[in-house]
Structures are given as C-alpha cells and as structure tokens.
Coordinates of C-alpha atoms and ligand atoms in Angstrom, one line a residue:
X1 CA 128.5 102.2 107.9
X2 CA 127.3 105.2 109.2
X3 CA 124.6 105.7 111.1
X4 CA 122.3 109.1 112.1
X5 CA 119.8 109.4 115.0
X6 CA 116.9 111.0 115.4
X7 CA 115.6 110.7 119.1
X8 CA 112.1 112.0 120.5
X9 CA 111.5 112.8 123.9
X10 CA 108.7 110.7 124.6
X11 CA 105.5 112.2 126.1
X12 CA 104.7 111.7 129.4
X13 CA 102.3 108.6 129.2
X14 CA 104.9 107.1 126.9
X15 CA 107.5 107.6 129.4
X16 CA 105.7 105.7 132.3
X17 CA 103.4 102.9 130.3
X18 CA 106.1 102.2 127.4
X19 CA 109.2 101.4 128.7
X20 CA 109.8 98.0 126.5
X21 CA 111.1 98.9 122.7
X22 CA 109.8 97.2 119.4
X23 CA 112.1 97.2 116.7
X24 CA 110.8 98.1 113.3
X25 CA 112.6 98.6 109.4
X26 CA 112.0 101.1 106.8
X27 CA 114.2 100.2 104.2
X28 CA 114.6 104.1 102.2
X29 CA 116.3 104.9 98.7
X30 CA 117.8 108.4 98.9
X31 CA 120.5 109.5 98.2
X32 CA 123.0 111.2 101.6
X33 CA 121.8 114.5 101.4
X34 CA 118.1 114.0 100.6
X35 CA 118.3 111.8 103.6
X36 CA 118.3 114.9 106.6
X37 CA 115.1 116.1 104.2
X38 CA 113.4 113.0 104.3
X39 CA 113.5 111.7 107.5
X40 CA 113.0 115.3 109.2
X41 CA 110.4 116.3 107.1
X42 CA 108.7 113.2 107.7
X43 CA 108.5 113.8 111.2
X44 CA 107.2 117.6 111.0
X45 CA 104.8 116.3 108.7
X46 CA 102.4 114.4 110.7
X47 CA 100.1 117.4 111.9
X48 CA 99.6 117.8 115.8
X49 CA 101.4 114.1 116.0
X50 CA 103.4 112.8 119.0
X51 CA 105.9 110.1 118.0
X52 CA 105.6 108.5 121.9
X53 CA 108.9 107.9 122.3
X54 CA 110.1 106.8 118.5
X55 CA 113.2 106.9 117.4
X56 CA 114.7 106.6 114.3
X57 CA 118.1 105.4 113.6
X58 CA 119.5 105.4 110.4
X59 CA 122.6 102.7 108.7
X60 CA 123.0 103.8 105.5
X61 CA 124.7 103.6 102.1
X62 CA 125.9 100.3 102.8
X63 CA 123.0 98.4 103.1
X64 CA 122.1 95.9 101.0
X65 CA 121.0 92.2 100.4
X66 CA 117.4 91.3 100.5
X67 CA 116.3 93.4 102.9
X68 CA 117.3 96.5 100.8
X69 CA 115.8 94.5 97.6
X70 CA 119.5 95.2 95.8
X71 CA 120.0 91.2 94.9
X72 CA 116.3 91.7 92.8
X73 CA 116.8 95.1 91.7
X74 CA 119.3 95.3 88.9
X75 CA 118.4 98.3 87.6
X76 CA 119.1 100.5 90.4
X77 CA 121.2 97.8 92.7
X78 CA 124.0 100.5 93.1
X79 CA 122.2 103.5 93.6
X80 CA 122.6 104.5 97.6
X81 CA 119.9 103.6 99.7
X82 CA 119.2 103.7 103.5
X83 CA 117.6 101.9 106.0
X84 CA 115.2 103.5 109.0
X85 CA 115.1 101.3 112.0
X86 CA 112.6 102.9 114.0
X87 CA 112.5 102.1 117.7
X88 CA 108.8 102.3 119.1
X89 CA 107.2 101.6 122.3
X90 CA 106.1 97.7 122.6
X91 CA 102.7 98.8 122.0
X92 CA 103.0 101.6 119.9
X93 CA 100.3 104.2 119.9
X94 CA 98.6 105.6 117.1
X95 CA 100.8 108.7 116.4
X96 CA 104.1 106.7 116.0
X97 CA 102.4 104.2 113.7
X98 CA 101.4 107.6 111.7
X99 CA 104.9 108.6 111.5
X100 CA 106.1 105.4 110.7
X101 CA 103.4 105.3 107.7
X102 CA 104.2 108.8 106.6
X103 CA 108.2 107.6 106.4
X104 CA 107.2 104.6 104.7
X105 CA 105.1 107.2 102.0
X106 CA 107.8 109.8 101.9
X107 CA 110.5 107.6 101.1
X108 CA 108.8 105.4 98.7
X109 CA 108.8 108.0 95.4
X110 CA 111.8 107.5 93.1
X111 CA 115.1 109.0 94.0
X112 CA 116.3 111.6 90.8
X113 CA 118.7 109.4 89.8
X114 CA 116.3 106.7 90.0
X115 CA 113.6 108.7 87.6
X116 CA 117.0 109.5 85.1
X117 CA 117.2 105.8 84.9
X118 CA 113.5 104.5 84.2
X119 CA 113.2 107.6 81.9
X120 CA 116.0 106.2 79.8
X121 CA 114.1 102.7 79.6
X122 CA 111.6 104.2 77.0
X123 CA 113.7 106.4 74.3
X124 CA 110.6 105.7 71.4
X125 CA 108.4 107.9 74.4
X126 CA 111.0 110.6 75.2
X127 CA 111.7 111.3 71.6
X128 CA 107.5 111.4 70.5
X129 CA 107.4 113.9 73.6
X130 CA 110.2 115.9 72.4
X131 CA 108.6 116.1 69.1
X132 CA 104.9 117.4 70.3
X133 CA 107.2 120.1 72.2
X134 CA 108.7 121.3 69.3
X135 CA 105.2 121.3 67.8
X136 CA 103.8 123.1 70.4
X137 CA 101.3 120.8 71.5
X138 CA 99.5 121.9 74.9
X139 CA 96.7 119.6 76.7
X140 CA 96.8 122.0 79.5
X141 CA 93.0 121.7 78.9
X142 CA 92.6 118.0 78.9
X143 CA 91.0 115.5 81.1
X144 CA 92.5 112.1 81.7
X145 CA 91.0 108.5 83.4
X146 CA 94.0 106.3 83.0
X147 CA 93.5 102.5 84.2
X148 CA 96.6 100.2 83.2
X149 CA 99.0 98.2 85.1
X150 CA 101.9 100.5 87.1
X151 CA 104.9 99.3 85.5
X152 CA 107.6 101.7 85.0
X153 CA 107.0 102.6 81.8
X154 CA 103.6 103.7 82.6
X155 CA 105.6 106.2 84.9
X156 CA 107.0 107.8 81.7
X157 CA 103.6 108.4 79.5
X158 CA 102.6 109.8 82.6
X159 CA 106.0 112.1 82.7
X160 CA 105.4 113.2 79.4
X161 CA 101.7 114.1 79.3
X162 CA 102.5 116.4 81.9
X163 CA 105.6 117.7 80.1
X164 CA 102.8 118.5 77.2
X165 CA 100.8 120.4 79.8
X166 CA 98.5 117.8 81.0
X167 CA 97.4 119.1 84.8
X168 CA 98.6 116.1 87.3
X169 CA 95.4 117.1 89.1
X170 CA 93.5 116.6 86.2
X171 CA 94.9 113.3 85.7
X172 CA 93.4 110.2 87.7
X173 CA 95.3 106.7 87.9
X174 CA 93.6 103.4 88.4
X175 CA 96.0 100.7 88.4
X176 CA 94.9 96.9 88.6
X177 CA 95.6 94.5 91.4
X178 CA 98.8 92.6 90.0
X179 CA 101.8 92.1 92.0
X180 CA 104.3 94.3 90.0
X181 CA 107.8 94.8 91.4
X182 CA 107.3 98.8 92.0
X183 CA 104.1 99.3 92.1
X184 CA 103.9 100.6 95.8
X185 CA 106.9 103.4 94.5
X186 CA 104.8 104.4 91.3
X187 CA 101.8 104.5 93.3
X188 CA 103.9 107.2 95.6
X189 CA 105.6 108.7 92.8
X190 CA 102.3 109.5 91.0
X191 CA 100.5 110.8 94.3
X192 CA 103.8 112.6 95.0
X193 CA 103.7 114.6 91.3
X194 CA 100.1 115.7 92.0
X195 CA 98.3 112.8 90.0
X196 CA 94.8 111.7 91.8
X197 CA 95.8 107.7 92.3
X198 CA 93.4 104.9 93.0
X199 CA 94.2 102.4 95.0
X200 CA 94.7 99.8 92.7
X201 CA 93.7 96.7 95.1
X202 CA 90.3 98.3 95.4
X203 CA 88.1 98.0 92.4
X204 CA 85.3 100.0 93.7
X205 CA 87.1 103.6 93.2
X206 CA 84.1 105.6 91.9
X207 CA 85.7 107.6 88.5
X208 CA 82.6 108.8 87.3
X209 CA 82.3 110.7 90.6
X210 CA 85.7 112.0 90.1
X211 CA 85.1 113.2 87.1
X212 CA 81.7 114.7 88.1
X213 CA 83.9 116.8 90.6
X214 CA 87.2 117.6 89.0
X215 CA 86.1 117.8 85.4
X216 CA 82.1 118.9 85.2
X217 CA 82.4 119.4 81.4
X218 CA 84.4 118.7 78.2
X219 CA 85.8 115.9 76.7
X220 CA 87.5 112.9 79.0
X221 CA 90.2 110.8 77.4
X222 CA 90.0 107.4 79.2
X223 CA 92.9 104.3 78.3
X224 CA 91.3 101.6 79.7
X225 CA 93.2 97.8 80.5
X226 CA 90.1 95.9 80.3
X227 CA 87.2 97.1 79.1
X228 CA 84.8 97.9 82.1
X229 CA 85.7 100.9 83.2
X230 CA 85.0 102.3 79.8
X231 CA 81.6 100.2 79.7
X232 CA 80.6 101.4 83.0
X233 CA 81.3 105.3 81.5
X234 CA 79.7 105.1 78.7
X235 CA 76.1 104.0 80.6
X236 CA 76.0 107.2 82.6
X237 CA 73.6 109.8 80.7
X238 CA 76.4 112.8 81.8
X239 CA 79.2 111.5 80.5
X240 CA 78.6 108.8 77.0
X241 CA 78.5 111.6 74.9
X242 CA 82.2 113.2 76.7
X243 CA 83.8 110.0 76.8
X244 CA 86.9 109.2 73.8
X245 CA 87.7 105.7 75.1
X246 CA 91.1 104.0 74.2
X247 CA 91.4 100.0 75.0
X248 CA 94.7 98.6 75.2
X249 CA 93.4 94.8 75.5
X250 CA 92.3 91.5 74.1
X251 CA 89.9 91.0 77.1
X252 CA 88.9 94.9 76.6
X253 CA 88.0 94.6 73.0
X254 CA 86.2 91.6 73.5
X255 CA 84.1 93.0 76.1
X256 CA 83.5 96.4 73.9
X257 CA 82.7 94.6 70.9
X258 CA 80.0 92.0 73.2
X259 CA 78.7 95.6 74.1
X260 CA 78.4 96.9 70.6
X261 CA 80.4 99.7 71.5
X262 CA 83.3 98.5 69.5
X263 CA 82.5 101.7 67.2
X264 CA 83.2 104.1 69.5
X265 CA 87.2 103.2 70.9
X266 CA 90.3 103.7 69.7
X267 CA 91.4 100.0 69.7
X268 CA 95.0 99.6 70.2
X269 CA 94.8 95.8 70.7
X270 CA 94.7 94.9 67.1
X271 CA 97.2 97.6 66.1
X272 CA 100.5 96.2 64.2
X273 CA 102.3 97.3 66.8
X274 CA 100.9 95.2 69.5
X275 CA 100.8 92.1 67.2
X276 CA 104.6 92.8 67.7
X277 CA 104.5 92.4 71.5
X278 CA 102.4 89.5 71.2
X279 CA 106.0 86.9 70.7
X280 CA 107.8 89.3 74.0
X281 CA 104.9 89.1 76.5
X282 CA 105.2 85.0 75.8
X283 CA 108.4 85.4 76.5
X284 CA 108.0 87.2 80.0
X285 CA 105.3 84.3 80.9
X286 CA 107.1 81.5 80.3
X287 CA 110.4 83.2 81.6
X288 CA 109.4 84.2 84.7
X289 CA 107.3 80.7 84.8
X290 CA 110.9 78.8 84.7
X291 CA 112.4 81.7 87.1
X292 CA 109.5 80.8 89.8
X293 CA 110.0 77.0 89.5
X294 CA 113.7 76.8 89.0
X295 CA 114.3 74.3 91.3
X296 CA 111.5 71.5 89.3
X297 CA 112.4 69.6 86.2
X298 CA 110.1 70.4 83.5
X299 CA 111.8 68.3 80.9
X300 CA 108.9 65.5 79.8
X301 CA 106.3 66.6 82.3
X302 CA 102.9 67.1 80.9
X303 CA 101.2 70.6 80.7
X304 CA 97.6 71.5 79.3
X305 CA 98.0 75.4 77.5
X306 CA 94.2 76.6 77.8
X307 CA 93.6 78.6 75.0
X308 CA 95.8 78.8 71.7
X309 CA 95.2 82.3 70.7
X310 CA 97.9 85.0 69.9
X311 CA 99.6 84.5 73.8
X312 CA 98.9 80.8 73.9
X313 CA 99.8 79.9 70.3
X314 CA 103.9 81.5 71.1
X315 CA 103.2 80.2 74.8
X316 CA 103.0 76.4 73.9
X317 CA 106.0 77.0 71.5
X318 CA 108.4 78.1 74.1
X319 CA 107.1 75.3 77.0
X320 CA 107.4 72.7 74.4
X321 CA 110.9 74.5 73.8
X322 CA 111.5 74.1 77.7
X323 CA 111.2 69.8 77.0
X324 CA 107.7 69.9 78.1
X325 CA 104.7 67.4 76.6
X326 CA 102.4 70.1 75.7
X327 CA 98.5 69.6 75.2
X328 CA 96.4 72.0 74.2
X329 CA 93.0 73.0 74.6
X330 CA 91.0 75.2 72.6
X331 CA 87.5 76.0 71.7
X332 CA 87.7 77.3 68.6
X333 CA 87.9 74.6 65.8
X334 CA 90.3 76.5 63.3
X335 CA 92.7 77.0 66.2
X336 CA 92.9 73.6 67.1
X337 CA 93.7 72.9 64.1
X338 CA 96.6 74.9 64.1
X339 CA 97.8 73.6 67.3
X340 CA 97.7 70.1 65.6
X341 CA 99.4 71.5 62.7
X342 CA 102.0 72.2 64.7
X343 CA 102.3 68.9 66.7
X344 CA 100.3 69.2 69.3
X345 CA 97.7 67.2 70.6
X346 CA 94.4 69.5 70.7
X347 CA 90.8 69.0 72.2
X348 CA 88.2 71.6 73.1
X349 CA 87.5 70.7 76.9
X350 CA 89.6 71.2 79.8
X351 CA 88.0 68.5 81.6
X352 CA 88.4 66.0 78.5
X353 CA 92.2 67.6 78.7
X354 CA 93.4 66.6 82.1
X355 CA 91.0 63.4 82.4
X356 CA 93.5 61.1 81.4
X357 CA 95.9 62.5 84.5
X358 CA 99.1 63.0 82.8
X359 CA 99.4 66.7 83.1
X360 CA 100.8 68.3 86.1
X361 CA 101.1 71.5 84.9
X362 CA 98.6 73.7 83.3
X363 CA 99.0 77.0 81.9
X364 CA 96.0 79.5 81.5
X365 CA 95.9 81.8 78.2
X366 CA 92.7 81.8 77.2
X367 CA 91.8 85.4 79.0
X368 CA 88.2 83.7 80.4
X369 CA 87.6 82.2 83.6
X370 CA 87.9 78.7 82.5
X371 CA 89.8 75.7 84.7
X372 CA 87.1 74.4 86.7
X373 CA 88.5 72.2 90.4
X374 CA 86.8 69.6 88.7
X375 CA 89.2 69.8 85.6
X376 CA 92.1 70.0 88.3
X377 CA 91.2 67.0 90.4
X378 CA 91.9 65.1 87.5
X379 CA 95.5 66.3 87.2
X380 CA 98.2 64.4 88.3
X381 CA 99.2 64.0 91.7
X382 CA 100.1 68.0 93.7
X383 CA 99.5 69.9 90.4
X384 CA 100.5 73.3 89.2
X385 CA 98.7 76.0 87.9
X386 CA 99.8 79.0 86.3
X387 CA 98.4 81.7 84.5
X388 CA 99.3 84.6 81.4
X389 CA 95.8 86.6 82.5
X390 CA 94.2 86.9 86.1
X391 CA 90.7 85.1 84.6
X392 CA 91.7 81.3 83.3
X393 CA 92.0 80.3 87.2
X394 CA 89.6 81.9 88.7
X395 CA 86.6 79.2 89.0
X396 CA 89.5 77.0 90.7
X397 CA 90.6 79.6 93.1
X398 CA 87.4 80.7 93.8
X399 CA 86.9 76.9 95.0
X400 CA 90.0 76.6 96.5
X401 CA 90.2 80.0 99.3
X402 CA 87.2 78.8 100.2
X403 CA 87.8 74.8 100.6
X404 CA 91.4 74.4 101.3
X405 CA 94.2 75.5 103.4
X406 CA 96.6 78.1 102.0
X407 CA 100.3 78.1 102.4
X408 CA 102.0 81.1 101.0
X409 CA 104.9 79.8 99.1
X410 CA 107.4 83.1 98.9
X411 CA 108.2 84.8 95.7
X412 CA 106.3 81.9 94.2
X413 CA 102.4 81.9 95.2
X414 CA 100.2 79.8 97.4
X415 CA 99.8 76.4 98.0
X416 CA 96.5 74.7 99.0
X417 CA 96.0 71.8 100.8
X418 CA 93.3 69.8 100.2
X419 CA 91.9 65.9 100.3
X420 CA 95.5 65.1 101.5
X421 CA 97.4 66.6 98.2
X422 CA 98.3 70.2 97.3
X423 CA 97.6 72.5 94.1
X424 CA 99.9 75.0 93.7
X425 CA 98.8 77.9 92.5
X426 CA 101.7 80.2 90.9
X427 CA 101.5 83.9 91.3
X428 CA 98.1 83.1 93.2
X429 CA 96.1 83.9 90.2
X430 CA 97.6 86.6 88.7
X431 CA 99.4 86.9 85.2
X432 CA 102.7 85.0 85.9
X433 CA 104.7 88.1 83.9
X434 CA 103.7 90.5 86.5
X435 CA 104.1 89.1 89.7
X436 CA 107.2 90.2 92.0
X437 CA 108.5 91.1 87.9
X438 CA 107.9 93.7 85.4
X439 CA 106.2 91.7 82.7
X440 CA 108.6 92.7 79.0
X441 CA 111.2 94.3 79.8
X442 CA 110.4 98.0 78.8
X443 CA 112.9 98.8 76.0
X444 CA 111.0 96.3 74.3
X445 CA 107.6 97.3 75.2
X446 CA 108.8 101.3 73.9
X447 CA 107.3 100.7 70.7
X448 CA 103.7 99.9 72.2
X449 CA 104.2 102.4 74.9
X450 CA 105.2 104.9 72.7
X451 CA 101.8 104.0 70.7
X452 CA 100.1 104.9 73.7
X453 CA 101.0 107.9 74.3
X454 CA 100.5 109.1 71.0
X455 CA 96.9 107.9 71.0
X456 CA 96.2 109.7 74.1
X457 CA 97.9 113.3 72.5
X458 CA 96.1 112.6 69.4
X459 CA 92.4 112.0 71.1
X460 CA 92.9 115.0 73.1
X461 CA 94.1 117.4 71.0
X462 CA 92.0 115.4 67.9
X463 CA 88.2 116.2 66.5
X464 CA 85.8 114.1 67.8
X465 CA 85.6 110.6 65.5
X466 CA 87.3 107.4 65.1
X467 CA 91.1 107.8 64.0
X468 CA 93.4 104.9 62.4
X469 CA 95.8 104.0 64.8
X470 CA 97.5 102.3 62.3
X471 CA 98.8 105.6 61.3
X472 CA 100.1 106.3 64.3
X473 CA 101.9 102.8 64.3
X474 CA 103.7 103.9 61.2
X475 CA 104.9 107.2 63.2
X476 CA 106.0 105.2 65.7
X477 CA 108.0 102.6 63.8
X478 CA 109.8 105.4 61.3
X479 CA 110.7 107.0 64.8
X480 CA 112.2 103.6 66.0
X481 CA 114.2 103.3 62.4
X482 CA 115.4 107.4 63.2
X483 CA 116.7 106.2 66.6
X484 CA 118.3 103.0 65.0
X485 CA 120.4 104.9 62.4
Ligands
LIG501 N1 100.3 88.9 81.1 C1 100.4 89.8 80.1 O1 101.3 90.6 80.0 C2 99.3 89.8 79.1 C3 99.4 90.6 78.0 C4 98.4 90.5 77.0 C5 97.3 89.7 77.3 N2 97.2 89.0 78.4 C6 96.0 88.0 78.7 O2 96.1 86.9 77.8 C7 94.8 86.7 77.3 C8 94.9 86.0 76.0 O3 95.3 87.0 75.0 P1 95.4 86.6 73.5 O4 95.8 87.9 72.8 O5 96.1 85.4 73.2 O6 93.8 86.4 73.2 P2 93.2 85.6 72.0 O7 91.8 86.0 71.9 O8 94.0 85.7 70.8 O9 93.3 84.0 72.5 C9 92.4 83.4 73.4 C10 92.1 82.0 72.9 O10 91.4 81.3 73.9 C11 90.4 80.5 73.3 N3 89.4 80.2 74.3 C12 88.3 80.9 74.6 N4 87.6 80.2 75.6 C13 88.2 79.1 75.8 C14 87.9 77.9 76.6 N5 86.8 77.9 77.4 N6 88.8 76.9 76.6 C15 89.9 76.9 75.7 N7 90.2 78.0 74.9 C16 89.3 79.0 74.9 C17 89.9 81.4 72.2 O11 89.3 80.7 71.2 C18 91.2 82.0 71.7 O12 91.8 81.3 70.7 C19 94.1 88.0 77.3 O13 92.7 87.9 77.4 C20 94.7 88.7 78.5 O14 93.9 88.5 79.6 C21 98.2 89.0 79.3

C-alpha cells in the first residue's frame, strides 16, 4: 500500500485552539499519476483558503471493499482508485471544510479510462454520432434544456452533442431526484465539461431564466422526462413560440396531451422503439425488487400490482414468475380484462384490493399518485411497498413522514413505525430500478438512447413542424442490424 502526504502548516489560531484531530475519508478514482494533480490542485484551488491545519494522507491503489464501492461497482471494480483521509482539526473551520468539499468535487468526474468504458456501453450512440460527423452536421448554434434521469448513458448523448458542436455552455442539465448509482460523478462530470447542471434534488431551478440569460433568441430544443418543464415553457409569452419540445415519457405524454399541447412534441414515448424497452425496464423493477429483499421468501405471499398498463402488465408476469399470488388493480375495464385473461384476479380499487388483508406486498405501476394509508392499513401485518414510478406511493408517504417514525433500512429504504407495526417503504418512494442501481442496463437501453439522440440532432438542425419519429426508429434499428452483422 503506499501512502502520500500532504501536510499544512496550520495557521496560527489553528495551532493554539485545534490541537485534537478528526478523521475524515474521501474515497477518489484516479489513476497514480493524475493523483499529485488532483489532490494538489485541489488545494491551490480554494481562492484565499487556509486549510487550518488539514492534512491529507493518501493509501492508494489497493483500496477496496465497500468503502471504495469496488464490491457494487463491476464495471470499473479494477480500475485504481485512492482514498483521501484528511486529518482536520476537531472542529474544523470553514476553510478546511471548503477544501475538503472542493476534493470531494474534483475527484468525483470520471477517470479516462472510466469515460472509455461507459462510452463503450452505448455502440448504437457512438456509431449515429460518427455518422452525423461524416455528414457534417454542426449544432454549434443550438440551444439545449435537457431534464432526464443521470444514468450513464445520458453521459454519452451528452458526449456526442458536443462532439457535433453543441456548446457545453449552451447546454443546461436538470436531472430528477432518483437515487441512481453515479449520479453525484455525472453531476461532476457534466459541470466539469462546461455543461450548466441543476441540481437535480431541487425542483425549483428556474430554466426559463436561464434561457432568458444564456440564449435571448432562437430556437430551444428541450427533452423533457415528465412533462412539466415543457408545460411550464410553453406558458411563457417569450419563449412558446421558440420552444421544439421532445417527451420521453408515459407520465409526460399524458400530462401534454391533458394540456392539449400533444400537437406540438416530438413524442418518443409511443415510438416502436420504446415499446421495445417496455419488457427490459420490467425486468430492472422486479430485478432489483428481489436484489433489495433477498433475504424474504416471496414464494406464495400476496402482492397487489396497481396499474396493469405496458410496465404493470410485464410487471405482474415476472412476480407471478417469482411464486408470488398476484392481484391486480386497474381502472380501466378493458385492462382488467386482460389481467383476468391472463389469470389474475382483477378489481378497480385499491382499497377493495387489499381489504381482504392477504397482501403484504404491493407494487405501484400505475404512474399516478394512487395507494392511499388507508388502502395500506388494510394490508397484512408490517407490509411492503414498492414502486416502478416515484407517484403510486406518494399519498401514503406523504401520510407516513409526517405520522410515523422513520428508520432508514440501508441500501433498501425506510421503515416507518406506526400503531405498533411497520410499513416498509422500498427505495423510499422512488422507482425501485433506479435506486442505488442503474435501471436497464445500458447496452440494452442503446436502441432508445440512440433514438434520443437522433431526435434531438434532427429538431435542431430540422425545419420547424412535427417529424415522425418513427422514421428515425427505423434508422436506428437498420444501424443495430449493421452492427449485428
Ligand atoms: N422505473 C422506470 O424505469 C420507468 C420507466 C418507464 C415508466 N415508468 C413509470 O411507470 C409508469 C407506468 O408506465 P406505463 O407505460 O405502464 O403506463 P401505462 O399508461 O401504460 O399504464 C398505467 C396503467 O395504470 C392504470 N391506472 C391509472 N390510474 C389507476 C388507478 N387509480 N388505479 C389502478 N390503475 C390505474 C391505467 O389505466 C393504465 O392501464 C409511468 O407513468 C412512469 O411513471 C418507470
């Protein structure tokens, strides 16, 4: 193990009132001779700062376990990484908390060799970039709002709009409030290429003052995850007639359409190609569902699937493939019908669902905020809830943080103690997929993300109007049959 030290000669109040250490760990990825760069330039680069006695030691290359994240993070598990251990007064002072921030920032961006490997994750979206190279395609003069999720593969649409000329700076990032494995080191990535980055945990960022600012005229491609960013754009007198909106989602659409302003997006939700991902995301729910509660039997417990759309129809399929007895409920009368067709037992009320108190799990896919406490009360005894969207629990939680006792359950969610019994929420309310995980893996996502990039090129570089993205799903599945053969 080897092990580097910087020391700092502590300034003269430190030296008398701070003689008691505190102990605190950065753990870095970097390879051995970025390291010197990182850590040094991480010091110089807090202006006017005086680190009050910090010290930073560094044991590196060999660390690993959970600290360093390597047992969770196959895909770049045996990359080098290092770990700062930062020694700071007992009561550190505000400088040495900046430096110790700034470190944390610095190191967070990818590594090269890290970026090499979550570029080859999405080949569909390297090879359509390569292509509008060759064709000389330039949106050095474009304008991008970009609000998604920050999952790797979002990293490499990004990548490639500015490989076509897109101006980082001219580029803002909103991402949602998941739990994502990497969404701290995207976040830093992004903000370390030049992007403008929201912070995704704060819905309030104001985007049509950014763009008031940074882009005072022409047209403004946003890809929305959602819907109401795109609704809330579209009001403002300066900018409905600049916006080309692009929606990604189920819940987006909806709220579009509700709007009657369905007319005016590119609608990627209802593309082929997403129909595709429809089976994969089910996948990742009820995947990472099992991962989070590997140590329960599931095998002939009862669990109420709310909702039996495109998600919940695949959803109930793969629980009832797991052993479990699988109700469902759905408004929608043909749907039901469908979910009887298929064997299972179907009614169009949560509470009438769980009344009879055999279910102690329920799953949420309806997209809507839907599962009432009064629904879950009914449950059997300490139930679980769990969710493929962030909306289907939120009237429970909503009763719950402000009722009950919370527990944090690690890497699983919280647990809330109330009336002498416990519901467990999983992932605390957000989609199960993309919580400490990274929702479908990406090589199967490329197709879709590759769509998405495309769509944002096209609108761009496109005349004003309504394209068939269907077209563009073609494109995308003869490039996928190219790449096969
Ligand atoms: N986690 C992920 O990666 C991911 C990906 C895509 C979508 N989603 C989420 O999953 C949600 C569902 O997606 P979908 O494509 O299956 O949507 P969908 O519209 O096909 O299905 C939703 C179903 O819920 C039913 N429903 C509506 N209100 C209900 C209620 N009160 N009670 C019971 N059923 C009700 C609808 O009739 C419909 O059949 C989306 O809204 C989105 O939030 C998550």
């Amino acid at each position: 193990m080897s092990t580097t030290m910087w020391t700092h000669r502590p300034s003269p109040g430190a030296e008398t009132s701070a003689p008691r250490r505190a102990v605190q760990l950065v753990t870095i990825h970097c390879d051995d001779d970025e390291l010197d760069r990182v850590v040094t330039a991480a010091l110089a680069a807090v202006p006017g700062a005086d680190p009050g006695g910090l010290t930073l030691l560094t044991v590196g290359e060999d660390v690993d376990g959970p600290a360093a994240g390597t047992a969770s993070d196959p895909l770049f598990g045996d990359l080098p990484r290092h770990q700062i251990i930062a020694l700071v007064p007992s009561r550190p002072g505000p400088d040495a908390e900046a430096v110790l921030g700034h470190v944390r920032q610095l190191v967070s961006p990818f590594t090269t060799a890290e970026r090499d490997r979550i570029a080859r994750l999405n080949p569909l979206v390297q090879e359509t970039v390569r292509r509008y190279r060759a064709a000389g395609t330039d949106l050095s003069a474009a304008t991008v709002v970009f609000r998604d999720h920050l999952l790797l593969e979002k990293l490499n649409i990004l990548d490639g709009l500015v490989a076509l000329g897109l101006r980082p700076s001219a580029c803002l990032v909103v991402g949602k409030p998941d739990r994502t494995v990497y969404r701290r080191r995207v976040t830093a990535d992004l903000a370390r290429s030049g992007f403008v980055v929201a912070d995704p945990d704060d819905a309030s960022f104001p985007v049509h003052r950014w763009l008031a600012a940074a882009a005072p005229d022409g047209p403004i491609v946003v890809v929305d995850d959602g819907g109401d960013l795109v609704l809330d754009l579209l009001a403002r007198d300066g900018l409905r007639s600049r916006v080309r909106p692009i929606e990604t989602t189920t819940k987006g659409i909806r709220v579009l359409r509700a709007a009657g302003l369905l007319d005016t997006v590119v609608n990627l939700s209802d593309t082929s190609t997403k129909s595709l991902m429809n089976r994969r995301i089910a996948v990742s729910c009820v995947y990472r569902f099992r991962e989070i509660l590997r140590h329960e039997a599931l095998e002939g417990q009862g669990c109420i699937v709310v909702g039996y759309g495109r998600l919940g129809r695949r959803i109930a399929e793969l629980l009832a493939g797991l052993g479990m007895v699988v109700r469902v409920v759905e408004t929608d009368a043909a749907a039901r019908q469908l979910a009887r067709a298929a064997g299972f037992e179907a009614v169009a009320d949560v509470r009438a669902a769980t009344a009879d108190g055999r279910s102690r799990f329920l799953f949420g896919c309806s997209g809507r905020p839907v599962v009432p406490m009064a629904a879950v009360r009914a449950m059997a005894a300490n139930p679980v809830l769990v969710s493929a969207s962030s909306q289907d629990l939120r009237p429970v939680l909503t009763h719950l943080r402000r009722h009950a006792d919370a527990r944090p359950v690690r890497n699983a969610g919280v647990r809330y103690e109330l009336d002498g019994g416990t519901v467990t929420v999983i992932a605390d309310g957000h989609a199960v997929n993309l919580y400490l995980a990274e929702g479908v893996s990406e090589p199967d996502y490329d197709p879709f993300t590759a769509l998405m990039l495309t769509a944002v090129v096209e609108t761009a570089t496109g005349a004003p109007g309504r394209p068939d993205p269907e077209l563009w799903c073609c494109r995308v599945a003869d490039l996928q049959l190219e790449l096969r053969d």
